[in-house]
XYZ file of C-alpha atoms in Angstrom:
135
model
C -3.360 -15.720 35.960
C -4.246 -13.146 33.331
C -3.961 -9.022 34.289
C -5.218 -6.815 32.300
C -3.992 -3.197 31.926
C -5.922 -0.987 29.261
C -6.916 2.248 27.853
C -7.185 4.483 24.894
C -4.017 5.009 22.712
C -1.715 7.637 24.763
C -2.932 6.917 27.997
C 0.184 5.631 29.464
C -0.405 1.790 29.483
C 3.168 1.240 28.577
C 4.385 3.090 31.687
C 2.265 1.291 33.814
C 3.498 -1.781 32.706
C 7.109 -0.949 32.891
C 6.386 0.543 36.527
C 4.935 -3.159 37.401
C 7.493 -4.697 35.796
C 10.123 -3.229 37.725
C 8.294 -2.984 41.138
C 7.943 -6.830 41.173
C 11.531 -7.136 40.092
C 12.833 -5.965 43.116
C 10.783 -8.415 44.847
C 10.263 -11.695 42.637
C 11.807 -14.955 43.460
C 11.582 -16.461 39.887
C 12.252 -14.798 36.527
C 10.536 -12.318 34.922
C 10.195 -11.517 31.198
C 9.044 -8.044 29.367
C 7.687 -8.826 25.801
C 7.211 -5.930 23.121
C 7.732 -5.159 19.675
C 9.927 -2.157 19.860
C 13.448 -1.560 21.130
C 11.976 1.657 22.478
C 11.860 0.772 26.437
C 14.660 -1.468 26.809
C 16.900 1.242 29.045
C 13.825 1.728 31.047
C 13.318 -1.987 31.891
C 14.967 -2.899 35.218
C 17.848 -5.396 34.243
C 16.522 -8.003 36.243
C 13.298 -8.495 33.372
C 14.344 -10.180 30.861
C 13.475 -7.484 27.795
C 12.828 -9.311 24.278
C 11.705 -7.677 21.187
C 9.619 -9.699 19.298
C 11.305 -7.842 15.610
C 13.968 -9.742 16.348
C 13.006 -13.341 16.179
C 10.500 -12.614 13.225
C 7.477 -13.117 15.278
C 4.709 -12.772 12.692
C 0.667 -13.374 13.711
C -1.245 -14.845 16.836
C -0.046 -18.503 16.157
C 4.047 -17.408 16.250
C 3.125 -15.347 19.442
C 1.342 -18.082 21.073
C 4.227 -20.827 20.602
C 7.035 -18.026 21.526
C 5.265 -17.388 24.152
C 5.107 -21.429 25.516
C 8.664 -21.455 24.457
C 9.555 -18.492 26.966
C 7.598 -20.207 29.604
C 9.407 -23.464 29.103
C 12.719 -22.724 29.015
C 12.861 -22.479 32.425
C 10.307 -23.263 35.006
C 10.465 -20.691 37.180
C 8.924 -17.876 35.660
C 7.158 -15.842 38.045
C 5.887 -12.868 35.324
C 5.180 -12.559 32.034
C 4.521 -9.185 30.417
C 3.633 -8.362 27.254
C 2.681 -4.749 26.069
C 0.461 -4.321 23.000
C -0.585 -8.224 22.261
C -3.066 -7.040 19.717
C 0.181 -5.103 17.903
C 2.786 -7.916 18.004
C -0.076 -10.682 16.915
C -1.275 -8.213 13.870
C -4.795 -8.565 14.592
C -8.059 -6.578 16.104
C -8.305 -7.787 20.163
C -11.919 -8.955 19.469
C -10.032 -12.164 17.240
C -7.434 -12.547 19.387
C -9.926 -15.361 21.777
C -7.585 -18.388 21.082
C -4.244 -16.429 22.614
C -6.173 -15.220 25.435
C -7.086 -19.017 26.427
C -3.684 -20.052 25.916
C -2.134 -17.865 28.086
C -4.755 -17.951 30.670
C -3.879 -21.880 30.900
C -0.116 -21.514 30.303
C -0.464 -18.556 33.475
C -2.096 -20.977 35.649
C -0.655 -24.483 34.825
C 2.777 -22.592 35.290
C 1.822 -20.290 38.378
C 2.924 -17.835 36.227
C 1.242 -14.492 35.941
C 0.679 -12.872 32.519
C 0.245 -8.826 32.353
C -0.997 -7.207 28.961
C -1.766 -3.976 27.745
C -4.126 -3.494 25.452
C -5.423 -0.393 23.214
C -9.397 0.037 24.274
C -11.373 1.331 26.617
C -13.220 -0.586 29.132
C -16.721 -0.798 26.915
C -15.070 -1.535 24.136
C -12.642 -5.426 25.599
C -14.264 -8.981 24.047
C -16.239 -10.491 26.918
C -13.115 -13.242 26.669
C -11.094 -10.405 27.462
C -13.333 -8.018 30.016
C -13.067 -11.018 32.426
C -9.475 -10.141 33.270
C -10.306 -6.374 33.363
């Protein structure tokens, strides 16, 4: 299961997703995993969440996002939540090409019973109709 969680640039995204994050911490039975690009929010991250910056395992495009991604949900199977702020950021590309990801994780999410929360940088006329769904 996809969420969705988006806005304009400054809007606070981040800080929803962190608030999520740690809400379901103090409730989740399975693990739970907050992925970024930045070192910037790891004190505000509830230890519980796994925190991983993406900088340092040299993830580069959509295609080393999508198998880090199926390697985090592998590693152990019971990942409850997956969060990942700024997906269009840590892949390098516009959301609008980002179509292949989106299917991925919508079947890793659901094979897995895992679910998958992203932020991303638009406003609500302006998500991919492969992306709007989740909105």
């Amino acid at each position: 299961m996809i969420k969705l969680i988006y806005g304009p640039k400054g809007t606070g995204k981040t800080k929803q997703l962190i608030d999520a994050a740690n809400a379901e911490a103090q409730t989740a039975k399975g693990l739970s995993v907050f992925i970024t690009n930045t070192k910037r929010y790891m004190y505000d991250i509830n230890r519980a969440v796994r925190f991983i910056d993406v900088t340092d395992w040299s993830i580069a495009g959509e295609d080393a996002l999508c198998g880090f991604i199926k390697g985090v949900a592998a590693c152990n199977h019971d990942h409850e939540h997956i969060y990942i702020d700024g997906i269009a950021r840590i892949a390098g590309k516009d959301l609008k090409d980002l179509a292949g990801i989106f299917y991925m994780l919508d079947k890793v999410g659901n094979e897995n019973g895992i679910t998958i929360t992203i932020t991303c940088s638009c406003t609500k006329e302006e998500l991919p109709e492969f992306v709007a769904k989740y909105a």
